[in-house]
Each structure stands twice: as C-alpha cells, then as structure tokens.
Coordinates of C-alpha atoms and ligand atoms in Angstrom, one line a residue:
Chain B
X1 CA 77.7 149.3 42.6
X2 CA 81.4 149.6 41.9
X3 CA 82.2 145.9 41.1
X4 CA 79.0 145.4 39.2
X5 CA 80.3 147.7 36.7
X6 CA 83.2 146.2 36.2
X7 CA 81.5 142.9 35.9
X8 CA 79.2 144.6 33.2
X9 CA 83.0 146.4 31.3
X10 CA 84.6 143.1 31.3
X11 CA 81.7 141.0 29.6
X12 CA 81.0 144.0 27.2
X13 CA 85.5 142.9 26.4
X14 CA 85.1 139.5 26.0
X15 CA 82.0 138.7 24.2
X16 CA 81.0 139.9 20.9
X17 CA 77.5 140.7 22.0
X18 CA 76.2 137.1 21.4
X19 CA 72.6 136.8 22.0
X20 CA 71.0 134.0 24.4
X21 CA 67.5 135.4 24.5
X22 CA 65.8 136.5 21.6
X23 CA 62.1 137.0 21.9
X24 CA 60.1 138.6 19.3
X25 CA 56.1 139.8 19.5
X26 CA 55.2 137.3 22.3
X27 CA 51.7 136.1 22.7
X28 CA 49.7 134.7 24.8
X29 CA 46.0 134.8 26.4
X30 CA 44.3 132.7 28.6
X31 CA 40.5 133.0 27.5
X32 CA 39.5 136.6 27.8
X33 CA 42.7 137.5 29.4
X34 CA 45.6 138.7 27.3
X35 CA 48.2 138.5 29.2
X36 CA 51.6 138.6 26.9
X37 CA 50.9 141.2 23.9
X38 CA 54.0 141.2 21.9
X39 CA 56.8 141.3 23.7
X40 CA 60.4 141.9 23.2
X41 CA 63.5 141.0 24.7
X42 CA 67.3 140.0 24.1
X43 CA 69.7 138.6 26.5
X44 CA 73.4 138.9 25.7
X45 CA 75.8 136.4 26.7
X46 CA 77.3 136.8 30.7
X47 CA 74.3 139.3 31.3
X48 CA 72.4 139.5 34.5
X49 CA 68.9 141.1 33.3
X50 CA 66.1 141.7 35.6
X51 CA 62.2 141.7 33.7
X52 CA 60.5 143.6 36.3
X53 CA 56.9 143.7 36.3
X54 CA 53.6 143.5 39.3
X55 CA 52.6 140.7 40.3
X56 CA 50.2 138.8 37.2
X57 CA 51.5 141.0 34.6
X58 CA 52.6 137.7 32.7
X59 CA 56.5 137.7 34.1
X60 CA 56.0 133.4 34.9
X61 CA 54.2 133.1 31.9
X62 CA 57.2 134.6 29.7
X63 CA 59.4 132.6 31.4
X64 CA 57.8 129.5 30.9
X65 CA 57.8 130.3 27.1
X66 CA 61.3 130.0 26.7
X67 CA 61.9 126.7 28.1
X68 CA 58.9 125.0 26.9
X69 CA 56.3 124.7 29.4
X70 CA 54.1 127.1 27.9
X71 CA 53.2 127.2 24.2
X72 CA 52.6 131.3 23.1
X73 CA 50.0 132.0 21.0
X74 CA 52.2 133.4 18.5
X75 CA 55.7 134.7 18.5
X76 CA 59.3 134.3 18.1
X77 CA 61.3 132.5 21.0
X78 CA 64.7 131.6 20.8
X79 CA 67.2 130.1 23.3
X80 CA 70.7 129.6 23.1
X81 CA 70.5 129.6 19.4
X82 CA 67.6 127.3 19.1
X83 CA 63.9 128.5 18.0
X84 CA 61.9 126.7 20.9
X85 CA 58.6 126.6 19.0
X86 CA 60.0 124.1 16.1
X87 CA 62.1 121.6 19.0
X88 CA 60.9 118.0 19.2
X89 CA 61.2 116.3 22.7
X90 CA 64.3 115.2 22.2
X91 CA 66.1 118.7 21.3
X92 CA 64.0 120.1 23.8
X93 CA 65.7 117.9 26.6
X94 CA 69.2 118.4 25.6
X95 CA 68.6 122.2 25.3
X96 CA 67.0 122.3 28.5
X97 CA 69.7 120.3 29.6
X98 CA 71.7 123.6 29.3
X99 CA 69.3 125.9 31.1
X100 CA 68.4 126.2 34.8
X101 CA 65.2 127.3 36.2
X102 CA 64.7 128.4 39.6
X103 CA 61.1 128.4 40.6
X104 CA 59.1 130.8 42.5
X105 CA 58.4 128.7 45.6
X106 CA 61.7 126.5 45.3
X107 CA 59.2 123.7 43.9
X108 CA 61.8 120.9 45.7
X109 CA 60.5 117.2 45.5
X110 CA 59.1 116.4 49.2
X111 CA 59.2 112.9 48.8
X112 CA 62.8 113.1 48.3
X113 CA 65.7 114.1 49.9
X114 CA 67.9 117.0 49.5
X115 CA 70.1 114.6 47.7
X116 CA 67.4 112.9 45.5
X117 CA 66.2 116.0 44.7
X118 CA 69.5 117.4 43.3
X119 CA 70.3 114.0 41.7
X120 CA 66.9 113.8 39.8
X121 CA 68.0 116.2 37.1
X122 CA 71.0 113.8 36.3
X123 CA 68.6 110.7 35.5
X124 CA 68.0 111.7 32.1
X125 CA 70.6 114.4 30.7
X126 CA 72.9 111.7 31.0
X127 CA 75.0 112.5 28.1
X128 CA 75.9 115.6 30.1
X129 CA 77.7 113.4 31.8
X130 CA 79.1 110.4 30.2
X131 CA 82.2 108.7 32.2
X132 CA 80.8 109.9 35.5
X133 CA 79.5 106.7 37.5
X134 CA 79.0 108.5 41.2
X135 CA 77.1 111.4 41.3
X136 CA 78.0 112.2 44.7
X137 CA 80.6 114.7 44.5
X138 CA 78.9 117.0 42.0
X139 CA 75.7 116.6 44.0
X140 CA 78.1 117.9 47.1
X141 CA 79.8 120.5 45.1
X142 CA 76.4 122.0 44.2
X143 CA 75.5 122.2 48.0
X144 CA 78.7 123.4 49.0
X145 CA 78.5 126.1 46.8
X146 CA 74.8 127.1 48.5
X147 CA 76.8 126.6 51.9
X148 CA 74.4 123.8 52.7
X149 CA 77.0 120.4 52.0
X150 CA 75.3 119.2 55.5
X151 CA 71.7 119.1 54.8
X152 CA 72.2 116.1 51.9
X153 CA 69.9 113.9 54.1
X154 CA 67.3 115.7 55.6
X155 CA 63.9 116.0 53.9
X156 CA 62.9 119.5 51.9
X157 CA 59.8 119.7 55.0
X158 CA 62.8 120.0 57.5
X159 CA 64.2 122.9 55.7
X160 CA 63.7 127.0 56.0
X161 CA 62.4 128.7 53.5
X162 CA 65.1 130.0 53.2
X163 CA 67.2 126.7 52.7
X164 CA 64.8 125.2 50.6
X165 CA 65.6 128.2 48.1
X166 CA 69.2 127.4 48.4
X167 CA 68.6 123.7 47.7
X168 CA 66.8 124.5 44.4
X169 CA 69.3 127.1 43.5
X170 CA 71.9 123.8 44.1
X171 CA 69.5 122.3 41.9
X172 CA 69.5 124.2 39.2
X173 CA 72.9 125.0 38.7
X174 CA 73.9 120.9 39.4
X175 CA 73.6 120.2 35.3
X176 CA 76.3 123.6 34.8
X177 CA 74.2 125.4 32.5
X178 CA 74.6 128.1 30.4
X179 CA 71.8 130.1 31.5
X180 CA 69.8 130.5 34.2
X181 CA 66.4 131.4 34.2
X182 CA 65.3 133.0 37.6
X183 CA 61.6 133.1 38.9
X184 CA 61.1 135.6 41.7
X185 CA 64.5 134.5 43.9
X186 CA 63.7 136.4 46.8
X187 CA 60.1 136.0 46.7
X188 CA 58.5 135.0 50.3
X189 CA 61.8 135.7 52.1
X190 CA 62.6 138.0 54.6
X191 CA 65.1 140.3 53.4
X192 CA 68.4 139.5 55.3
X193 CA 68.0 135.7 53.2
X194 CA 66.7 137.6 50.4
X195 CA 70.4 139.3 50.7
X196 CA 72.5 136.1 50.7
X197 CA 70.4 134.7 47.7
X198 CA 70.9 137.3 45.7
X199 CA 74.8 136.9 46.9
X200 CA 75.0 133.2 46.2
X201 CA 73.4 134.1 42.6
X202 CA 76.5 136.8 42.1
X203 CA 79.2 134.6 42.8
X204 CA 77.1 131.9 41.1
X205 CA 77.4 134.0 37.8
X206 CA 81.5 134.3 38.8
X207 CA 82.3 131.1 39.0
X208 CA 80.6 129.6 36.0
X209 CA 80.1 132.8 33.8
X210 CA 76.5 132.2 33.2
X211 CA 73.9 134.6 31.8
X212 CA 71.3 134.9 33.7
X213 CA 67.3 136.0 33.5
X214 CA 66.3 137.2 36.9
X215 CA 61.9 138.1 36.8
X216 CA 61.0 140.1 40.1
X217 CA 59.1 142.8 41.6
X218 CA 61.6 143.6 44.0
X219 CA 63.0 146.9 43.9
X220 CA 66.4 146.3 45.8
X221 CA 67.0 142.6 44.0
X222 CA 66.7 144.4 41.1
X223 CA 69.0 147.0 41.8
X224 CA 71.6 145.1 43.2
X225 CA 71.6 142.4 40.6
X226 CA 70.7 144.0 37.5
X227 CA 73.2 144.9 34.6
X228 CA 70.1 146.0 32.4
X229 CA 66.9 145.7 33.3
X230 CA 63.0 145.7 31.8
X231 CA 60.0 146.7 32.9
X232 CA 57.2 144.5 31.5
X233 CA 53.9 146.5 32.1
X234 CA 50.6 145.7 30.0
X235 CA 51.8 142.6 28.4
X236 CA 54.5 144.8 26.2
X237 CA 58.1 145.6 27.0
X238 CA 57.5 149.1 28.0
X239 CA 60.9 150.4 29.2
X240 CA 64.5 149.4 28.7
X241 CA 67.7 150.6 30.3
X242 CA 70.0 150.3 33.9
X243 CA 68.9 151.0 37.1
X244 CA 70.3 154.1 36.9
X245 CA 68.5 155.0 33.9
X246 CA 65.2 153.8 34.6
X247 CA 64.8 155.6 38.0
X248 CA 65.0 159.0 36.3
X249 CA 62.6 158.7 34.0
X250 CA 59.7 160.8 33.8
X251 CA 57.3 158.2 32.5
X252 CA 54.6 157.9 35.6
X253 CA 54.0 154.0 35.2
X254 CA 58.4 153.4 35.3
X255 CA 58.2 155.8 38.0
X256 CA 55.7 153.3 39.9
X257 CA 57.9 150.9 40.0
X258 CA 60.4 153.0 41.9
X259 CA 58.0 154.8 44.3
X260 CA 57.8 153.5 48.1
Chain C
X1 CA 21.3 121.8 35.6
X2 CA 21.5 121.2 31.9
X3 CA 25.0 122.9 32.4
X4 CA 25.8 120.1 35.3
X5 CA 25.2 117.3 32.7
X6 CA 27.0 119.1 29.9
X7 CA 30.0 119.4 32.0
X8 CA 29.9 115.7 33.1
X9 CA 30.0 114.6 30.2
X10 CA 33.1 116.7 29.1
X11 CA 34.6 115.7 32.2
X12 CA 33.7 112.1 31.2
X13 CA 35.4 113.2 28.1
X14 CA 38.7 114.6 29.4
X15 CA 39.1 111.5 31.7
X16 CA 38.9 109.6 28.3
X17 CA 41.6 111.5 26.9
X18 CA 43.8 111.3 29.9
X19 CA 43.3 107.4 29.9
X20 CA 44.4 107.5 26.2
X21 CA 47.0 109.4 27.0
X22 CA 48.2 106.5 29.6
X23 CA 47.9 103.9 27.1
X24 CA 50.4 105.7 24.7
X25 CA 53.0 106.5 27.2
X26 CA 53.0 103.1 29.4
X27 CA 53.5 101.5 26.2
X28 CA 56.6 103.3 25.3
X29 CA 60.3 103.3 27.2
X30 CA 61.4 104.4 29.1
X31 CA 59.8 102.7 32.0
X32 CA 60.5 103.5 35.6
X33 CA 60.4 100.7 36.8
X34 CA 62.1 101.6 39.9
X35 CA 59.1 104.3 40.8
X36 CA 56.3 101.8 39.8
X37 CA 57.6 99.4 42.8
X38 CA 57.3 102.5 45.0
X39 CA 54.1 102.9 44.3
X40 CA 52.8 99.4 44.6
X41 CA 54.6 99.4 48.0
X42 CA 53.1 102.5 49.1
X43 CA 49.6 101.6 47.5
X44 CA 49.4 98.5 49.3
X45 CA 50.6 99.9 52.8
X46 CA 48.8 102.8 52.7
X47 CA 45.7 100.7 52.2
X48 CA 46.4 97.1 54.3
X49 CA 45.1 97.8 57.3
X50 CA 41.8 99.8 56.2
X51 CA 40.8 96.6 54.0
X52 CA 41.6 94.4 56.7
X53 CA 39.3 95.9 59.5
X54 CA 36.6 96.3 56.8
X55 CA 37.1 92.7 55.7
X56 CA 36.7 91.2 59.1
X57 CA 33.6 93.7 59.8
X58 CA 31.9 92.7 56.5
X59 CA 32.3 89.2 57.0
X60 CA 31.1 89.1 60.8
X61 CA 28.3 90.9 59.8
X62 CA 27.1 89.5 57.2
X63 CA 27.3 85.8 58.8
X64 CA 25.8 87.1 62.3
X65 CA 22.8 88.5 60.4
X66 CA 21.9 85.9 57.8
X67 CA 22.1 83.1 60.8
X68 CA 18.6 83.9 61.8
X69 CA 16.5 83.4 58.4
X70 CA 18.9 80.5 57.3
X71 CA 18.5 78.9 60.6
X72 CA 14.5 79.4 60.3
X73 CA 14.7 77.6 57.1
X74 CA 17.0 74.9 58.5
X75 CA 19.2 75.8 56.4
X76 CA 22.2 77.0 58.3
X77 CA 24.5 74.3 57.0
X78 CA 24.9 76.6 53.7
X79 CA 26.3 79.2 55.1
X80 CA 29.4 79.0 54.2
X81 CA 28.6 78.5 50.4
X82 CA 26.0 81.9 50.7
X83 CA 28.2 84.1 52.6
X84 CA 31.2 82.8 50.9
X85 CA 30.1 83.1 47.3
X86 CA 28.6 86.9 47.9
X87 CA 32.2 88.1 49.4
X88 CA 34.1 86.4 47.1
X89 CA 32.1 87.5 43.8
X90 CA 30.7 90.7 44.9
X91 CA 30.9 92.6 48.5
X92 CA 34.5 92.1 48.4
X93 CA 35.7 93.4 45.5
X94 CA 33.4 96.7 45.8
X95 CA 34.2 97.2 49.6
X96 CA 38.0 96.9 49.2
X97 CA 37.4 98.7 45.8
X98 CA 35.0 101.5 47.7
X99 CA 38.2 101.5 50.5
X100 CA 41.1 101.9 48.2
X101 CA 39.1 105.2 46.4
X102 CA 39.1 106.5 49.6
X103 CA 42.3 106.2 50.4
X104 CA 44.3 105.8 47.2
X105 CA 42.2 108.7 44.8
X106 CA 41.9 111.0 47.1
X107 CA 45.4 110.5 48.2
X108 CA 47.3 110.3 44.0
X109 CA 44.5 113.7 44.3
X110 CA 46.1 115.3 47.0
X111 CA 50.0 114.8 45.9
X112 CA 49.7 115.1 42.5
X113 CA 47.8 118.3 43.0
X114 CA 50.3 119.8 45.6
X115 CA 53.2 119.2 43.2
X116 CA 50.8 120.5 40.6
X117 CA 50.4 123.9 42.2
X118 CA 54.4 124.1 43.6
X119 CA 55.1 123.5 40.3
X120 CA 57.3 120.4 41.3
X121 CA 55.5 118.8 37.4
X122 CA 57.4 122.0 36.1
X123 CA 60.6 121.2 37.4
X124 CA 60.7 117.5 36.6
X125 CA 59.6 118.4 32.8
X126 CA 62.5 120.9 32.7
X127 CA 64.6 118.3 33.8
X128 CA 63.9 115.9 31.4
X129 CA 61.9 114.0 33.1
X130 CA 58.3 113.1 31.4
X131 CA 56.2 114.0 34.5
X132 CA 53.4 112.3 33.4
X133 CA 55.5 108.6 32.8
X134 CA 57.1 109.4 36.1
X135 CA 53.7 110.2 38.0
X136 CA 50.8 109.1 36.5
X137 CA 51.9 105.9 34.5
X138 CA 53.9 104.5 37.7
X139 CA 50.8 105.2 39.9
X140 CA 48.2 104.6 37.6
X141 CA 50.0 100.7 36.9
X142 CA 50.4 100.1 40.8
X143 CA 46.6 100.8 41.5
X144 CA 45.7 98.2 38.7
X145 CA 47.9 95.7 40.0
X146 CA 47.9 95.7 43.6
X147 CA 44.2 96.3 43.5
X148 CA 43.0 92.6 43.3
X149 CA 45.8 91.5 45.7
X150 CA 44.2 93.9 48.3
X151 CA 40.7 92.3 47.0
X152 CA 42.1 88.7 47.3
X153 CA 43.3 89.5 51.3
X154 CA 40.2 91.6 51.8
X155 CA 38.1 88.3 51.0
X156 CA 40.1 86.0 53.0
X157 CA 40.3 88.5 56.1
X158 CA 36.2 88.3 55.8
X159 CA 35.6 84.7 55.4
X160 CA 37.9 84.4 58.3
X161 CA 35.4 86.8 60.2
X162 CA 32.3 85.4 59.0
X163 CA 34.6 81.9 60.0
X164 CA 34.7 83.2 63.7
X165 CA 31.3 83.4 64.1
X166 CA 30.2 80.3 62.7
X167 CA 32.8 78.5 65.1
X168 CA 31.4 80.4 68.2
X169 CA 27.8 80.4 67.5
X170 CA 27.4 77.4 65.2
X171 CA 30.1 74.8 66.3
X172 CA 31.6 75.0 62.8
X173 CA 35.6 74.1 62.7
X174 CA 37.5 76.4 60.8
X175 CA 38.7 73.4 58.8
X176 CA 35.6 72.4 57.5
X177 CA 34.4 75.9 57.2
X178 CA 36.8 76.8 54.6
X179 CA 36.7 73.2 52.7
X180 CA 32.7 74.2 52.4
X181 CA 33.7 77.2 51.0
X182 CA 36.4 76.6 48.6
X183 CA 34.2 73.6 47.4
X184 CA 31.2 75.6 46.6
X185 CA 33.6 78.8 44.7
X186 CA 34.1 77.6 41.0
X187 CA 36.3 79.7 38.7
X188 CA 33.2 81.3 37.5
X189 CA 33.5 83.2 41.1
X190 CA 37.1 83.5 41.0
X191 CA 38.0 84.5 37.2
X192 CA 35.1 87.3 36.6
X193 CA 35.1 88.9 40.8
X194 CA 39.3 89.2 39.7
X195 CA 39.2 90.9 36.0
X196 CA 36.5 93.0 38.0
X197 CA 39.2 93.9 40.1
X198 CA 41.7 94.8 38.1
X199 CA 39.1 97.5 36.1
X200 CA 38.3 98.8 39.6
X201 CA 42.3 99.5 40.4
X202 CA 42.5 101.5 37.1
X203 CA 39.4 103.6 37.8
X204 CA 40.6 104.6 40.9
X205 CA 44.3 105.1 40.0
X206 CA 43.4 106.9 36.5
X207 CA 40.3 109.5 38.2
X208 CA 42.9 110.0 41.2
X209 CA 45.8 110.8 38.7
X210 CA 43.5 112.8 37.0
X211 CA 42.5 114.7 39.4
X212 CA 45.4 115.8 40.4
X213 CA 47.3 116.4 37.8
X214 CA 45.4 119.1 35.8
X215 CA 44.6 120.7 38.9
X216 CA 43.6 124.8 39.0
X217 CA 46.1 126.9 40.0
X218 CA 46.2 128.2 43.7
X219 CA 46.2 126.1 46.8
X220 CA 42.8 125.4 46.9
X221 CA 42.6 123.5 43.8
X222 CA 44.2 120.5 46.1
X223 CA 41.7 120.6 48.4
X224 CA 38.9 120.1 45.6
X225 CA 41.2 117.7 43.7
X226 CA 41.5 115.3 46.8
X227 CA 37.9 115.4 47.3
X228 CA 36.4 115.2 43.9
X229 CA 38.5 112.4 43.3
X230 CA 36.9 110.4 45.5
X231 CA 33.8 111.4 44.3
X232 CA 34.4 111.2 41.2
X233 CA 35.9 107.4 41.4
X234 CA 33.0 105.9 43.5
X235 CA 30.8 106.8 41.0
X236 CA 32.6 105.0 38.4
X237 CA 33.0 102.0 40.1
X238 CA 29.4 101.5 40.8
X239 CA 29.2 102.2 36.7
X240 CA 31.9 99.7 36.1
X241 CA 30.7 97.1 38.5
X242 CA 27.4 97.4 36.7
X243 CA 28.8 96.8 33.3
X244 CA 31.0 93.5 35.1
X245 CA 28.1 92.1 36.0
X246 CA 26.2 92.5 33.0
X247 CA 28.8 91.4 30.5
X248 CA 29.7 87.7 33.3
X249 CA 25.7 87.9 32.6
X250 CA 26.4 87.4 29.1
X251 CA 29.1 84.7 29.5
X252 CA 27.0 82.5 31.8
X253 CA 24.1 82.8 29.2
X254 CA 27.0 81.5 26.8
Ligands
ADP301 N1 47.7 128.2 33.4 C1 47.0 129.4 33.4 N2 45.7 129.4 33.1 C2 45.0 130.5 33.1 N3 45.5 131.7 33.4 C3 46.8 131.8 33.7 C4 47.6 130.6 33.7 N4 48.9 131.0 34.1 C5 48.8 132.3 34.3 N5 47.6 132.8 34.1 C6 47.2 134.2 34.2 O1 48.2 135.0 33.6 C7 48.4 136.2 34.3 C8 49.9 136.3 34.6 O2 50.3 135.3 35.5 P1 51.8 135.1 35.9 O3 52.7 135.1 34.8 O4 51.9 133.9 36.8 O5 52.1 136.4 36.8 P2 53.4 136.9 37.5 O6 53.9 138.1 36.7 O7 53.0 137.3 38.8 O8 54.4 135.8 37.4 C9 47.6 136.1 35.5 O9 46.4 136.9 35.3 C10 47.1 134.7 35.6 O10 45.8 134.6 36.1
MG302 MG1 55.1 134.6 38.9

C-alpha cells in the first residue's frame, strides 16, 4: 500500500495532469439491450485505473470503444489526444500502434509460436521501428521481462494458462506503448498467478512509465493495483474515488462490490 | 417456415456482401503473399489423401458396374471414352468438390470461428493487421486455386482405378487405356469441367470463411460454424454446378 502511494505522489509531481482517456456520454446497445448509457471517464497520464464492474455490465464493450473495435452509438472517445470516432485506417493504426491491449483469455495466435506471435505486431507498425532489421532481441526482451525468455519456441497449446497470459502481456507491451489497456488480467487464474500478473503489470508500469486501464471484477486486483478506481454499474459511471474511498461508502450497490 | 426462407435469403444476402467485400480487399496491397502459400499448402495436404481414396473408389466403381450393360450391348470397347468423359467432365469435379467442403469449409469454419470467439481477429486488427486480408483473402484465394489441381489428381487417381479394372477383367493395357481416353476428351471436356472448378474452390473457401468469421459469440458458435459450413457449401455447389452446366449448354448450342 505504502509504495503505491508514492508511485501515485510522484506522478501527481511530474505530470501536469495530462489526460489519455477522455470519454464522454458513451453509448451503445445491442438490439434491445442497452448496454453502455453515457458514460464517463478520464485517465491521467502514468495512472493505473481500475473500471470495476460484474460480469456483462459492458466493461469489454468500453474497452473496445477506445481502440476501435467497437463503434458507440454515440459519444465522445478520445485517446492519447486523438478523437477515435473521426480516425481513418491509417491514423487508427499508428495510434494503435501506441496502445496495448491485453485480452481476456490471452487471445495468443495457435498456429504460431510464442515467437510469431510476439513478432506479428511488428509486421505492420513498422515505422515504429525503422533501422531495426532483426526483431529478435526485442522479441526476447519482451519475454524476459514476463520471465518466460525460454518458451520462444514452443507452441501457445503447450503453455499454462498462466504462461499464455504472460506471453500476451509480452505481447502487448513488445510495440512500447504508451498505454495499456487491460481486459480482465487475472481472469480464469488461480490466485497465486493471478499475484505475479498483477506484479509483472507493476514493474511493467516502472520500467516504461505507462498509464494503464485495468477492467476487472476482482476485488484484490483491484485493490492492489488501483490508484483510482470506477465502478461501472448500469451502463453509467456510478462511483469514482480510491480504494480506500470507495469501501466506505454507504451507497448499497458500491458496497456490493466489496461484500464477500 | 416462411421465416426459414426469409432468412435464407438474407443469409444468401450477407454471403453476397462478404464476397464483395473479398473482391475489394484482394484487389488492394498489401498482399500476404507469404500467408496465401500457407494456405494453398495446408489446403492441398489437408485434402490429398481424402480425394485420392475417393478418386480410385469412384473410378473402380463406376467401371466394375457399367461392364455388365456395355458388355450386353457389345459394347465394352467404349468404356474408356464413357467412364472417362463422365469423371473428367462431371463426377470428378463434384466429388473432389463434395470432398474438399468437407474438409476445407468446415475446417476455415472451425479456425476462423475459434479465433473469432478468443478474440485472436481482435488482436490482429489492434495490431494492424487487416484480419480479414490476412484470413479470409489468403484462404479464400488458396481454395480457388488449389481446388482444380485437387480436381485434375482426383480425375487421374480415378481413371487409373477405373484403368485397374479394365486390365484385370477386360485385358485392357494401361497404355492403350489411357490413349482411348485422352483421344475421346476434347477441350470441350477439359476447359468447362476446369472454370467449373475453379467456381467450386471459391464457394467452398468464401461459405467456410464466412462461416467462421462472423461467428456468435460463446464457444458454441464454432461448433455450429464448422457444421453449417458444410451445409451451407454443398448446397451451393449443387446450385453452381447447375448453373455450369446450363451456361456450357449454351456454348455448345453456340
Ligand atoms: N458483439 C455483441 N453482440 C451482441 N451483444 C453483445 C456483443 N458484445 C457484448 N454484448 C452484450 O453486451 C453486454 C456486455 O458485454 P461485455 O462488455 O462483454 O461484458 P463484461 O463487462 O463482462 O466484459 C452483454 O450483455 C453482452 O451480451
Ligand atoms: Mg469482458
């Protein structure tokens, strides 16, 4: 708890509150079903945030907003300075360029190897990396820095869950972003792994000063990651505030979160 | 029932769409060129030996049971031009095309759906990568081409059945069995039974991509993806082979 408020003291020194996230009255319903109903969210730079929310309260759906996988219905989404909604392809790829996403179930290739997989992103954000012919040692830094520099070989089926989640963290950071966007880390993990994930994801955030989104319904991710946090309940951003704040409230539905 | 037909036809529809969709983007670089020879690799040798067994099947059986009426009507000499010209311009092409949706829909079904529902299409679109050149294009091309080279062995692999049996039963060399047949196939055999074949690859590639790729969510959605596939592309081909037929029709009138 300690260190993580230093973390949060020395970001709040350095930066001058720049925003990474801004969404404004996100929308979105499938049919019947609306799911997103105006939404509203900033991310400062060098911020960990967790949106906490249950399970098909829209938390994959918001996240696929911001980089473009999902169109809203109607809102205001911008990313690193860029409204996503006006993008053409090309903008979109260099800005995603600068984002990494971390999916729910790893989503690695598995008809390619660890390697493959982690060189895949590197085909097209070439520009990223002009002057760099062999891809090998950042591919082998990524892995090192998952602790997994001896599983560039092996196929994704011959990995634990566990590993597998580790490979797609490698994954996503390979390109350096500036923000990563996480999708349930721990989800489907037992919770010693879930432990050293959400480690790897802190020193992660050291070593390359990224912000970082973090969407989970895990209580104890949440609290040990989280600088701020949100609770995303009905399709509206409901509650706002630390850890700390947020598990005194009086509010019955932020107080189901906390329950056990 | 009125509801079945209505959504047939939107599905009909939607396939249209994607198809259109395939046009656009094969046209248009970047080509992976590097994928697409994957594919035709894995196309071919997924589907080799099935076409081969089914091949030599075909063209035994066909031969061992036309030898009775031909030989009532003393006509057994022409059985290599009969059993030749119907492999070559029709039960080849339909059988190996029958095979590969089998095999090849249900299977672009299957993978594309899995990676569908693991959101793997996700992650390759957020890493620049256009999913759809990278998955369906590639696959969609290698089914179109490698589909008449599996039709081409397919034939050969029967008439060297059908070949067998007339050497056994009949006394027939294998020398002047094929000469018989090569003699009696013109390039109005040839040149329609291979266009044919090329239509049939794209059917099977394009409903298999398809398929897959808008798949539901959930993991069941592969399950139904792999298998309506294969539905889905039989039933075109029949439609297809239909239209080929009518339209050589046409050209023979000519
Ligand atoms: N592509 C889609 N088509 C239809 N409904 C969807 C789609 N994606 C998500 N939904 C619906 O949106 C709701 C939120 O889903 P999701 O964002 O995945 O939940 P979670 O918060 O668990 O990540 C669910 O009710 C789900 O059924
Ligand atoms: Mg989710």
């Amino acid at each position: 708890m300690k260190e993580q408020e230093n973390i949060g003291n020395t970001e709040l020194d350095t930066t001058n509150e720049e925003v990474v996230i801004k969404i404004q009255d996100l929308r979105k319903s499938f049919g019947d079903n609306q799911v997103l109903r105006g939404f509203d969210m900033e991310l400062r730079k060098g911020e960990n945030l967790v949106v906490m929310g249950k399970s098909g309260s829209g938390k994959s759906v918001m996240i696929k907003c911001l980089v473009g996988l999902m169109s809203p219905d109607s809102g205001y989404v911008e990313v690193l300075g860029k409204d996503i909604n006006t993008l053409d392809q090309v903008a979109l790829d260099e800005l995603r360029s600068d984002i990494g996403f971390l999916f729910q179930g790893s989503a690695l290739y598995d008809s390619m190897t660890v390697r493959e997989n982690l060189e895949f992103p590197m085909r097209r954000h070439r520009k990223k990396f002009e002057g760099i012919q062999d891809t090998l040692p950042l591919v082998k830094e990524a892995l090192e820095n998952v602790g997994l520099g001896h599983t560039m070989d092996l196929m994704p089926a011959e990995l634990s869950g566990g590993m597998k989640r580790r490979v797609a963290l490698a994954r996503a950071i390979i390109l350096k972003p500036k923000l990563i966007l996480y999708d349930e880390p721990t989800s489907g993990l037992d919770p010693i792994t879930s432990k050293e994930i959400i480690e790897l994801m802190r020193s992660i955030q050291k070593k390359y000063g990224t912000s970082a989104l973090i969407i989970t319904h895990d209580v104890d991710c949440a609290r040990v990651i989280s600088e701020r946090m949100i609770l995303l309940v009905d399709g509206v951003n409901y509650a706002e505030g630390t850890y700390a704040e947020l598990i005194q409230s009086e509010d019955p539905k932020v107080n189901a979160f906390f329950k056990k | 029932m009125i509801d079945k037909i209505k959504r047939f036809f939107i599905e009909i529809g939607d396939v249209s769409y994607f198809s259109a969709r395939f046009f656009k983007q094969a046209i248009n670089p970047p080509f992976e060129f590097k994928e697409l020879l994957r594919q035709c690799y894995q196309v071919g040798n997924r589907s080799l030996l099935l076409v081969a067994t089914t091949g030599f099947i075909i063209g035994l059986v066909l031969t061992l049971q036309t030898r009775p009426t031909l030989i009532e009507f003393g006509a057994v000499s022409w059985m290599p031009n009969m059993v030749g010209i119907s492999i070559v311009r029709e039960v080849g092409p339909v059988i190996t095309a029958l095979i590969c949706s089998g095999k090849i829909a249900s299977g672009f079904g299957a993978e594309l759906g899995s990676m569908r529902v693991t959101e793997q299409i996700d992650a390759m679109e957020v890493s620049g990568t256009n999913p759809f050149k990278y998955l369906v294009v590639t696959r969609v091309l290698a089914a179109t081409l490698m589909l008449p080279l599996l039709v081409i062995f397919g034939d050969l692999i029967a008439l060297y059945g059908s070949s067998l049996v007339e050497y056994f039963k009949g006394d027939v060399s294998f020398r002047l069995y094929f000469n018989t047949v090569f003699d009696a196939l013109s390039f109005g055999d040839l040149i329609p039974a291979t266009i044919k074949s090329f239509f049939f690859g794209f059917v099977i590639g394009i409903t298999g991509c398809y398929k897959g790729y808008t798949t539901g969510r959930g993991t069941a959605g592969v399950g139904i993806a792999a298998n309506t596939a294969v539905v889905m592309a039989s039933l075109l081909l029949f439609v297809v082979d239909f239209i080929a037929v009518f339209v050589s029709d046409i050209f023979y009138e000519l």
